[in-house]
Coordinates of C-alpha atoms and ligand atoms in Angstrom, one line a residue:
Q1 CA 38.1 3.3 45.5
S2 CA 38.4 5.7 42.6
Q3 CA 39.4 8.5 44.9
E4 CA 42.7 7.0 45.9
L5 CA 45.3 9.7 45.8
S6 CA 48.2 8.1 44.1
N7 CA 50.4 5.2 43.5
V8 CA 53.4 7.7 43.8
R9 CA 54.9 7.0 47.2
I10 CA 56.1 10.0 49.1
D11 CA 58.2 10.1 52.1
Y12 CA 55.7 11.5 54.6
H13 CA 58.2 12.7 57.1
A14 CA 60.3 14.5 54.5
A15 CA 57.2 16.2 53.2
L16 CA 56.1 17.3 56.6
L17 CA 59.5 18.6 57.4
A18 CA 59.6 20.5 54.1
L19 CA 56.3 22.1 54.8
Q20 CA 57.2 23.0 58.4
E21 CA 60.6 24.5 57.3
Q22 CA 59.9 25.9 53.9
G23 CA 56.2 26.8 54.3
T24 CA 54.3 27.6 51.1
R25 CA 55.9 29.0 48.0
M26 CA 53.9 30.8 45.4
V27 CA 55.0 32.4 42.1
C28 CA 52.3 33.7 39.7
T29 CA 52.1 35.0 36.2
G30 CA 49.8 38.0 35.3
K31 CA 49.5 41.6 36.2
M32 CA 45.9 41.4 37.3
H33 CA 43.6 38.9 39.0
T34 CA 41.9 38.3 35.6
D35 CA 45.1 37.1 33.9
R36 CA 46.8 35.3 36.8
I37 CA 47.8 31.7 37.2
C38 CA 49.8 30.7 40.3
R39 CA 52.1 27.9 40.9
F40 CA 52.5 26.7 44.5
D41 CA 54.7 24.4 46.5
Y42 CA 52.8 23.2 49.5
L43 CA 49.5 25.0 49.1
C44 CA 47.2 23.5 51.7
Y45 CA 43.5 23.2 52.1
C46 CA 41.5 22.9 55.3
T47 CA 38.4 20.9 54.5
E48 CA 36.6 22.0 57.7
A49 CA 37.1 25.7 57.1
E50 CA 36.8 25.2 53.3
E51 CA 39.8 27.6 52.9
F52 CA 43.1 27.3 51.2
I53 CA 46.1 28.0 53.5
F54 CA 49.4 29.7 52.8
F55 CA 52.0 28.8 55.5
H56 CA 54.5 31.4 56.2
S57 CA 58.0 30.5 57.2
N58 CA 61.4 32.1 56.7
A59 CA 61.7 30.4 53.4
S60 CA 58.2 31.0 52.0
V61 CA 57.7 33.1 48.8
M62 CA 54.6 35.0 47.7
L63 CA 54.9 36.6 44.3
P64 CA 53.1 38.9 43.6
N65 CA 53.3 40.2 47.1
I66 CA 50.5 42.8 46.9
G67 CA 49.3 43.0 50.5
P68 CA 45.6 43.7 50.9
R69 CA 45.2 44.3 47.2
R70 CA 45.0 40.5 47.2
F71 CA 41.4 41.0 48.3
Q72 CA 40.6 43.8 45.8
P73 CA 38.8 41.8 44.6
A74 CA 40.8 38.6 44.6
L75 CA 44.1 37.0 43.9
L76 CA 42.8 35.4 40.7
D77 CA 39.8 34.0 38.9
L78 CA 39.3 30.3 39.5
S79 CA 37.2 29.8 36.4
S80 CA 37.9 30.9 32.9
V81 CA 35.0 33.4 33.0
E82 CA 36.5 36.9 33.5
D83 CA 36.1 38.6 36.8
H84 CA 33.0 36.7 38.0
N85 CA 32.5 37.5 41.6
T86 CA 31.5 33.9 42.5
Q87 CA 34.7 32.5 41.0
Y88 CA 37.4 34.2 43.0
F89 CA 40.4 32.5 44.6
N90 CA 42.2 33.5 47.7
F91 CA 43.9 31.8 50.7
L92 CA 44.2 32.3 54.4
E93 CA 47.6 32.9 56.0
L94 CA 49.1 31.1 59.0
P95 CA 52.6 30.8 60.4
A96 CA 54.1 27.4 59.7
A97 CA 54.5 27.0 63.5
A98 CA 50.7 26.6 63.7
L99 CA 51.1 23.2 62.0
K100 CA 52.0 21.8 65.5
Y101 CA 48.4 22.5 66.6
M102 CA 46.7 21.4 63.5
P103 CA 45.5 18.0 62.2
K104 CA 48.2 16.0 60.5
P105 CA 48.3 17.0 56.8
V106 CA 47.6 14.6 54.0
F107 CA 49.9 15.2 51.1
V108 CA 48.8 15.1 47.5
P109 CA 51.8 13.9 45.6
D110 CA 50.5 14.6 42.1
V111 CA 51.0 17.8 40.2
T112 CA 47.6 19.3 40.6
L113 CA 45.6 21.9 38.6
I114 CA 43.0 23.6 40.8
L115 CA 40.1 25.4 39.2
N116 CA 36.3 26.0 39.1
R117 CA 34.2 24.6 36.4
F118 CA 31.7 27.3 35.4
N119 CA 28.6 25.3 34.5
A120 CA 29.1 21.6 34.3
D121 CA 25.6 20.8 33.2
N122 CA 25.8 22.7 29.9
L123 CA 27.8 21.3 27.0
M124 CA 28.7 24.7 25.6
H125 CA 30.0 25.9 29.0
I126 CA 31.8 22.6 29.5
F127 CA 33.8 23.0 26.3
H128 CA 34.3 26.7 26.2
D129 CA 34.8 27.5 29.9
D130 CA 36.4 24.3 31.1
L131 CA 37.8 21.7 28.7
L132 CA 39.5 24.0 26.3
P133 CA 41.0 26.2 29.0
I134 CA 42.1 23.2 31.1
F135 CA 43.7 21.6 28.0
Y136 CA 45.7 24.7 27.1
T137 CA 46.6 25.5 30.7
M138 CA 48.1 22.0 30.8
Q139 CA 50.0 22.7 27.6
Q140 CA 51.4 25.9 29.2
Y141 CA 53.0 24.1 32.1
T142 CA 54.9 21.0 31.2
D143 CA 54.5 19.3 34.5
L144 CA 50.8 19.3 34.1
D145 CA 51.0 16.2 32.0
D146 CA 48.9 13.1 31.6
E147 CA 49.6 12.2 35.2
A148 CA 48.3 15.5 36.5
R149 CA 45.4 15.7 39.0
L150 CA 42.5 18.0 38.3
V151 CA 40.7 19.4 41.3
F152 CA 37.3 21.1 40.8
M153 CA 36.5 23.6 43.6
E154 CA 33.2 25.0 42.4
G155 CA 31.4 22.6 44.8
W156 CA 29.1 20.8 42.4
G157 CA 28.6 17.1 41.8
E158 CA 30.1 15.4 38.7
G159 CA 27.4 16.6 36.3
N160 CA 26.2 14.8 33.2
Y161 CA 29.5 15.0 31.2
F162 CA 32.1 14.1 33.8
D163 CA 33.5 11.5 31.5
L164 CA 34.7 14.4 29.2
Y165 CA 36.8 15.8 32.1
R166 CA 38.2 12.4 32.7
L167 CA 39.7 12.4 29.2
L168 CA 42.1 15.2 30.1
S169 CA 44.4 13.2 32.4
S170 CA 44.9 9.6 33.4
K171 CA 44.0 10.5 37.1
Q172 CA 40.4 10.7 38.4
P173 CA 39.5 14.4 38.8
L174 CA 38.6 15.3 42.4
L175 CA 35.6 17.3 43.4
K176 CA 35.5 19.7 46.4
E177 CA 33.2 17.2 48.2
H178 CA 35.8 14.4 47.8
L179 CA 38.5 16.4 49.6
K180 CA 37.1 15.9 53.0
N181 CA 37.4 12.1 52.6
F182 CA 41.2 12.5 52.7
G183 CA 41.4 14.4 56.0
K184 CA 41.1 17.8 57.6
L185 CA 44.2 19.3 56.2
M186 CA 45.4 18.5 52.6
C187 CA 48.6 19.8 51.2
F188 CA 49.3 19.9 47.5
T189 CA 52.9 19.2 47.0
K190 CA 52.9 21.0 43.6
S191 CA 49.9 22.8 42.2
Y192 CA 48.7 25.4 39.7
V193 CA 45.7 27.5 40.5
G194 CA 43.6 29.2 37.9
L195 CA 42.9 28.8 34.1
S196 CA 44.2 30.3 31.0
K197 CA 41.6 32.5 29.3
M198 CA 43.5 32.5 26.0
T199 CA 41.1 30.1 24.2
T200 CA 37.8 31.6 25.1
W201 CA 35.9 33.5 22.4
Y202 CA 32.6 34.5 24.1
Q203 CA 31.4 36.6 27.0
Y204 CA 28.0 35.7 28.4
G205 CA 26.7 39.1 29.2
F206 CA 27.3 39.7 32.9
V207 CA 28.4 43.3 32.5
Q208 CA 27.3 44.1 28.9
P209 CA 25.0 42.2 26.6
Q210 CA 26.5 38.9 25.5
G211 CA 28.8 38.7 22.5
P212 CA 32.2 37.8 21.1
K213 CA 35.1 38.7 23.5
A214 CA 36.7 42.0 22.6
N215 CA 40.1 40.5 22.0
I216 CA 40.0 37.0 20.7
L217 CA 43.3 35.2 21.0
V218 CA 42.5 31.8 19.6
S219 CA 42.2 30.5 16.1
G220 CA 40.5 27.5 14.6
N221 CA 43.8 25.7 14.6
E222 CA 43.9 25.4 18.4
I223 CA 40.3 24.5 18.6
R224 CA 40.8 21.8 16.0
Q225 CA 43.9 20.5 17.7
F226 CA 41.9 20.1 20.9
A227 CA 39.0 18.5 19.1
L228 CA 41.4 15.9 17.6
F229 CA 42.9 15.2 21.0
L230 CA 39.4 14.5 22.4
M231 CA 38.5 12.3 19.4
D232 CA 41.7 10.4 19.9
R233 CA 40.8 9.8 23.6
L234 CA 37.3 8.8 22.6
N235 CA 38.8 6.3 20.2
I236 CA 37.1 8.0 17.2
T237 CA 38.7 7.6 13.8
T238 CA 37.5 9.5 10.8
E239 CA 37.8 7.1 7.8
E240 CA 37.7 8.4 4.3
R241 CA 34.2 7.8 3.0
P242 CA 33.4 7.0 -0.6
E243 CA 32.7 9.8 -3.0
G244 CA 29.0 10.9 -2.9
D245 CA 28.4 9.6 0.6
D246 CA 28.0 13.0 2.0
Y247 CA 25.3 13.6 4.7
I248 CA 23.6 16.3 6.7
V249 CA 23.1 16.1 10.5
V250 CA 20.1 17.6 12.2
F251 CA 20.9 17.9 15.9
S252 CA 17.6 17.7 17.7
R253 CA 16.6 18.6 21.3
A254 CA 14.2 16.2 22.9
S255 CA 13.0 18.1 25.9
N256 CA 12.6 21.8 24.9
R257 CA 13.2 24.3 22.1
L258 CA 11.8 21.6 19.7
I259 CA 11.4 21.6 16.0
H260 CA 7.9 20.5 15.5
N261 CA 8.2 19.5 11.8
E262 CA 11.6 17.9 12.0
A263 CA 10.6 15.2 9.5
E264 CA 9.6 17.8 6.9
L265 CA 12.9 19.6 7.5
L266 CA 14.9 16.5 7.0
L267 CA 13.1 15.7 3.8
A268 CA 13.6 19.2 2.4
L269 CA 17.3 19.1 3.2
A270 CA 17.7 15.7 1.6
Q271 CA 15.9 16.8 -1.6
E272 CA 17.7 20.2 -1.8
Y273 CA 21.2 18.8 -1.4
K274 CA 20.7 15.2 -2.6
M275 CA 22.3 13.9 0.5
R276 CA 21.4 11.6 3.3
T277 CA 20.1 13.2 6.4
V278 CA 20.6 11.8 10.0
T279 CA 19.3 13.1 13.3
V280 CA 21.3 12.9 16.5
S281 CA 20.3 13.9 20.0
L282 CA 22.0 13.9 23.4
E283 CA 19.0 12.0 24.8
E284 CA 19.3 9.1 22.3
Q285 CA 23.0 8.6 21.7
T286 CA 26.3 8.6 23.5
F287 CA 28.4 11.7 23.1
A288 CA 31.1 9.7 21.4
S289 CA 28.8 8.3 18.7
I290 CA 27.5 11.8 18.1
V291 CA 31.1 13.1 17.6
Q292 CA 31.8 10.2 15.3
I293 CA 28.8 11.2 13.1
I294 CA 29.5 14.9 13.2
S295 CA 33.2 14.5 12.4
S296 CA 32.3 13.4 8.8
A297 CA 29.2 15.5 8.2
S298 CA 28.9 18.1 5.4
M299 CA 26.3 20.2 7.3
L300 CA 25.0 20.5 10.9
V301 CA 21.6 22.0 11.4
S302 CA 20.3 22.7 14.8
M303 CA 18.2 25.1 17.0
H304 CA 20.4 27.5 18.9
G305 CA 21.7 25.7 22.0
A306 CA 24.6 24.1 23.8
Q307 CA 24.6 21.1 21.5
L308 CA 26.0 23.3 18.7
I309 CA 29.4 23.3 20.4
T310 CA 29.8 20.0 18.7
S311 CA 30.5 22.0 15.5
V312 CA 34.2 21.9 16.8
F313 CA 34.2 18.3 15.5
L314 CA 32.9 19.2 11.9
P315 CA 35.3 18.7 9.1
R316 CA 36.7 21.8 7.4
G317 CA 34.4 23.2 4.7
A318 CA 31.3 22.0 6.5
A319 CA 28.3 24.3 7.1
V320 CA 26.7 25.2 10.4
I321 CA 23.0 26.2 10.2
E322 CA 21.6 27.6 13.4
L323 CA 17.9 28.1 13.9
F324 CA 16.4 30.8 16.2
P325 CA 12.9 30.8 17.6
Y326 CA 10.5 33.7 17.1
A327 CA 11.5 37.1 18.3
V328 CA 15.1 36.1 19.0
N329 CA 17.7 38.1 16.9
P330 CA 20.5 35.8 15.7
E331 CA 22.9 38.7 15.8
H332 CA 22.5 39.1 19.5
Y333 CA 23.5 35.5 20.4
T334 CA 26.6 34.5 18.6
P335 CA 28.7 31.9 20.5
Y336 CA 28.4 29.4 17.6
K337 CA 28.7 32.0 14.9
T338 CA 31.8 33.4 16.5
L339 CA 33.3 29.9 16.8
A340 CA 32.5 28.9 13.2
S341 CA 34.0 32.2 12.0
L342 CA 37.3 31.9 13.9
P343 CA 40.1 32.1 11.3
G344 CA 41.2 28.6 10.4
M345 CA 38.0 27.0 11.6
D346 CA 37.0 26.9 7.9
L347 CA 33.3 26.5 8.6
Q348 CA 30.5 28.2 6.8
Y349 CA 27.9 29.7 9.1
I350 CA 24.3 30.6 8.4
S351 CA 21.5 31.6 10.8
W352 CA 17.8 31.3 10.2
R353 CA 15.1 32.9 12.4
N354 CA 11.4 32.2 12.7
T355 CA 9.6 35.4 11.7
I356 CA 6.1 33.9 11.5
E357 CA 4.4 34.2 14.8
K358 CA 1.8 31.5 14.2
N359 CA 4.7 29.1 13.7
T360 CA 5.9 29.5 17.3
V361 CA 4.8 27.5 20.3
T362 CA 5.1 29.3 23.6
Y363 CA 5.1 28.0 27.2
P364 CA 4.0 30.8 29.5
D365 CA 3.0 28.4 32.2
R366 CA 6.3 26.8 32.7
P367 CA 8.6 27.5 35.7
W368 CA 10.6 30.8 35.2
D369 CA 13.9 29.0 34.4
Q370 CA 12.2 27.3 31.5
G371 CA 10.8 30.5 30.2
G372 CA 7.5 30.7 32.0
I373 CA 6.1 34.2 32.5
T374 CA 2.9 33.7 34.5
H375 CA 4.7 34.8 37.7
L376 CA 5.1 38.3 36.2
E377 CA 2.7 41.3 36.5
K378 CA -0.1 41.1 33.9
E379 CA 1.2 44.2 32.1
E380 CA 4.6 42.8 31.8
Q381 CA 3.3 39.5 30.4
E382 CA 1.3 41.4 27.8
R383 CA 4.3 43.5 26.8
I384 CA 6.4 40.4 26.3
L385 CA 3.6 38.7 24.3
A386 CA 3.3 41.7 22.0
S387 CA 7.0 42.2 21.5
K388 CA 8.5 41.2 18.2
E389 CA 12.1 41.0 19.4
V390 CA 13.8 40.5 22.7
P391 CA 15.7 43.7 23.4
R392 CA 19.4 43.3 24.3
H393 CA 19.8 42.3 27.9
L394 CA 22.2 41.1 30.5
C395 CA 22.7 37.5 31.6
C396 CA 21.0 35.4 33.0
R397 CA 17.4 35.7 34.2
N398 CA 15.8 38.0 31.7
P399 CA 12.2 36.6 31.6
E400 CA 11.5 37.8 28.0
W401 CA 14.7 36.1 26.8
L402 CA 13.9 32.9 28.6
F403 CA 10.3 32.9 27.3
R404 CA 11.4 33.4 23.7
I405 CA 14.4 31.1 23.7
Y406 CA 12.4 28.2 25.1
Q407 CA 9.7 28.3 22.4
D408 CA 9.2 25.4 20.0
T409 CA 9.3 26.2 16.3
I410 CA 7.6 25.0 13.2
V411 CA 10.3 25.7 10.6
D412 CA 8.9 27.4 7.5
I413 CA 10.6 25.3 4.8
P414 CA 10.5 27.8 1.9
S415 CA 12.1 30.6 4.0
F416 CA 14.6 28.2 5.5
L417 CA 15.7 26.9 2.1
E418 CA 16.0 30.4 0.8
V419 CA 18.2 31.5 3.6
V420 CA 20.5 28.5 3.2
R421 CA 20.7 28.8 -0.6
D422 CA 21.6 32.5 -0.3
G423 CA 24.0 31.9 2.5
L424 CA 26.0 29.0 1.3
K425 CA 28.7 30.5 -0.9
V426 CA 30.0 27.1 -2.0
K427 CA 28.4 23.7 -1.7
P428 CA 29.3 22.3 1.7
N429 CA 32.1 19.9 1.2
L430 CA 34.2 18.1 3.6
K431 CA 36.8 17.4 0.9
I432 CA 37.9 21.0 1.4
R433 CA 40.9 19.9 3.5
K434 CA 43.1 22.7 2.4
T435 CA 43.5 25.4 4.9
S436 CA 44.1 28.9 3.8
S437 CA 47.7 29.9 4.5
I438 CA 48.5 31.4 7.8
I439 CA 52.2 32.2 7.3
H440 CA 53.0 35.9 7.6
P441 CA 55.8 37.6 5.6
G442 CA 59.0 38.6 7.3
R443 CA 60.3 42.2 7.1
V444 CA 61.5 43.3 3.7
R445 CA 65.3 43.5 3.7
Q446 CA 67.8 46.2 2.9
P447 CA 65.2 49.0 2.3
K448 CA 66.9 52.0 0.6
C449 CA 65.8 55.3 -0.7
Q450 CA 67.4 57.6 -3.3
T451 CA 66.3 61.1 -4.1
S452 CA 66.9 63.7 -6.7
V453 CA 65.7 67.2 -7.4
Q454 CA 64.5 67.9 -10.9
A455 CA 63.4 71.5 -10.8
A456 CA 62.2 74.1 -8.3
H457 CA 59.0 72.2 -7.8
E458 CA 59.9 68.7 -9.0
A459 CA 61.6 65.9 -7.1
K460 CA 61.8 62.1 -7.2
L461 CA 62.0 59.6 -4.5
S462 CA 63.1 56.0 -5.4
V463 CA 62.5 53.3 -2.9
S464 CA 63.8 49.7 -3.2
W465 CA 64.0 46.6 -1.0
Q466 CA 64.7 42.9 -1.0
I467 CA 62.1 40.2 -0.4
P468 CA 61.5 38.9 3.1
W469 CA 63.8 36.2 4.1
N470 CA 61.1 33.5 4.5
L471 CA 59.6 34.0 1.1
K472 CA 62.2 31.9 -0.7
Y473 CA 60.9 28.8 1.3
L474 CA 57.2 29.5 0.6
K475 CA 54.8 29.1 -2.2
V476 CA 52.7 32.2 -2.1
R477 CA 49.9 32.9 -4.6
E478 CA 50.3 36.7 -4.4
V479 CA 53.1 38.8 -3.1
K480 CA 52.6 42.6 -2.8
Y481 CA 54.4 45.4 -1.0
E482 CA 52.9 48.3 0.8
V483 CA 54.8 51.6 1.0
W484 CA 53.8 54.5 3.2
I485 CA 55.2 57.9 2.6
Q486 CA 54.9 60.6 5.1
E487 CA 56.2 64.1 4.9
Q488 CA 58.1 64.8 8.2
G489 CA 56.0 66.7 10.6
E490 CA 52.7 65.9 8.9
N491 CA 50.3 63.5 10.5
T492 CA 48.9 61.9 7.4
Y493 CA 50.7 59.6 4.9
M494 CA 50.1 58.2 1.4
P495 CA 49.8 54.4 1.1
Y496 CA 50.8 52.6 -2.1
I497 CA 50.4 48.9 -3.0
L498 CA 53.1 47.6 -5.4
P499 CA 53.8 44.3 -7.0
Q500 CA 57.5 45.0 -7.5
Q501 CA 60.5 45.6 -5.3
N502 CA 61.3 49.2 -6.2
Y503 CA 59.4 52.3 -7.3
T504 CA 60.2 55.9 -8.1
F505 CA 57.6 58.3 -6.7
S506 CA 57.4 61.7 -8.4
E507 CA 53.8 62.8 -7.8
N508 CA 53.4 64.8 -4.6
I509 CA 57.2 64.7 -3.9
K510 CA 58.6 68.2 -3.2
P511 CA 62.2 69.3 -3.3
F512 CA 64.2 70.0 -0.2
T513 CA 61.8 68.0 2.0
T514 CA 62.3 65.1 4.4
Y515 CA 60.1 62.1 3.9
L516 CA 59.6 59.1 6.2
V517 CA 59.1 55.8 4.3
W518 CA 57.8 52.5 5.6
V519 CA 57.7 49.3 3.6
R520 CA 56.1 46.0 4.3
C521 CA 55.2 42.8 2.5
I522 CA 51.7 41.4 2.1
F523 CA 50.9 37.7 1.2
N524 CA 47.6 36.9 -0.5
K525 CA 46.0 40.3 0.2
S526 CA 45.5 39.8 3.9
L527 CA 48.6 38.4 5.5
L528 CA 50.5 41.5 6.6
G529 CA 54.2 41.5 7.5
P530 CA 55.9 43.9 9.8
F531 CA 57.2 47.2 8.6
A532 CA 61.0 47.5 8.0
D533 CA 62.8 50.2 10.0
V534 CA 61.7 53.6 8.8
L535 CA 63.7 55.3 6.0
I536 CA 64.5 58.9 6.3
C537 CA 64.7 60.4 2.8
K538 CA 65.7 64.0 2.1
T539 CA 65.0 65.4 -1.4
Ligands
LIG601 N1 19.7 19.7 26.5 C1 19.5 18.6 25.8 N2 18.2 18.4 25.2 C2 17.3 19.3 25.4 C3 17.5 20.5 26.1 C4 18.8 20.7 26.6 O1 20.4 17.7 25.6 O2 16.2 19.1 24.9 C5 21.1 19.9 27.1 C6 21.8 21.0 26.3 O3 22.6 20.5 25.3 C7 22.7 21.6 27.4 C8 21.9 21.4 28.7 O4 20.9 20.4 28.4 O5 23.9 20.8 27.6 C9 21.3 22.7 29.2 O6 20.4 23.2 28.2 P1 19.8 24.7 28.3 O7 18.6 24.7 27.4 O8 19.7 25.1 29.7 O9 21.0 25.5 27.6 P2 21.3 26.0 26.1 O10 21.2 24.7 25.3 O11 20.3 27.0 25.8 O12 22.7 26.5 26.2

């Protein structure tokens, strides 16, 4: 059976003795429940009570040891979604002596990563909330290697894309429902609990309307490294295609949020860009074959929706064109725009919205979760039907939002082409393999200042420095220096940008005054280096 635990043999009696004598040991990272990941020896799980168990003994360790604050609100988030109250992790405590009265534990010998998937039926959520965070949590802890065991505790079935989770390690992932097959008490020899949130870029609107995360910590580089890993595991190779064999992909949805004139759209794109156009859909093709196609495409055109997460597989330089149904403001729903705009993703992003009401097809009679509104009060239905834009709202059941986002659309070709023409700065081109440089300057070295007093109201301040140490190994298009001069005690400063390594300031320099001077290097206008230690210069 696929749910066999391991071929690693463990000495059962030694393991049991270790659990009884050592109890559970936990050491975590993170100051708060929202940034915490914990590593455990001998964390147990009682399948009857559906609770994790921490066994106390003389040798057990619990760090952080925060008493009842462990419940305020939780020890940690079990999914990568920040502070979601259905995704909290905690454990029950027992003395190790209680093991005598409990069912015999079954030991899990593999190093295990325990987490909640957030929404395993939606491709965007699968990538953003699960696959990327799992991948990079595994990179953070070296013993979470290809032999690691993933355990999903959210309680759902496999979902439509379980094969994608299988790519992350060579062992079959376990679901919560599988655990009881192993026995009443399972003990994970070594486990990590929780997920890194470092790679997520979007918040779904649980406490404020959805939008990019406030502090994005991931760049296109890490997203692309992950995409390459998946492509490798899916046995996808991107072969160089002959010159002029560029093509556009239209990603179509088959069950809802349809494009009614898809053929017309394909034809218009083909004529405009003199390229082949192909359509893909999750209903018609395997995920791997879609990735294969997208990985060499010049342009990806699609209605807003989870399928747009496949833009992680586009080559650098490609364009993403996201279509929005009537009354939906593209600026309010930007998971794919944010992704495409991450530094180093090197994708062009354009949105188009249907502004012509007669080109929308509404479904008021559908169930509420597919955007139906007939269950609402008559007045509310009329308000929604008359509204020209969904106001900003919280996740996840706003009926006006669901009504509008599940409309079908007849794409107005002239306005679509105009938006794309205006928006594409350069012709989409997958040959743009060159990444813009990401190497920052070091500090400038040996900064010095010299001063002289010319007259009662005239003074000079000369500042000089050496190039940053790493510059001699780099080819940099443009090297500039920024100098800040602040009169001591003032709270403003004068900034200067200079191409050379020294300069004599005389304007605004007063005699018998102390100036604080900072110098840093800038590559290519935007890559800022650190400031050197402040210079204290007395005229
Ligand atoms: N989906 C699909 N075809 C469709 C509609 C949806 O393959 O016609 C997939 C979609 O890619 C996502 C899941 O079904 O993985 C849920 O779709 P939903 O419309 O709920 O979410 P959204 O796409 O708006 O994120």
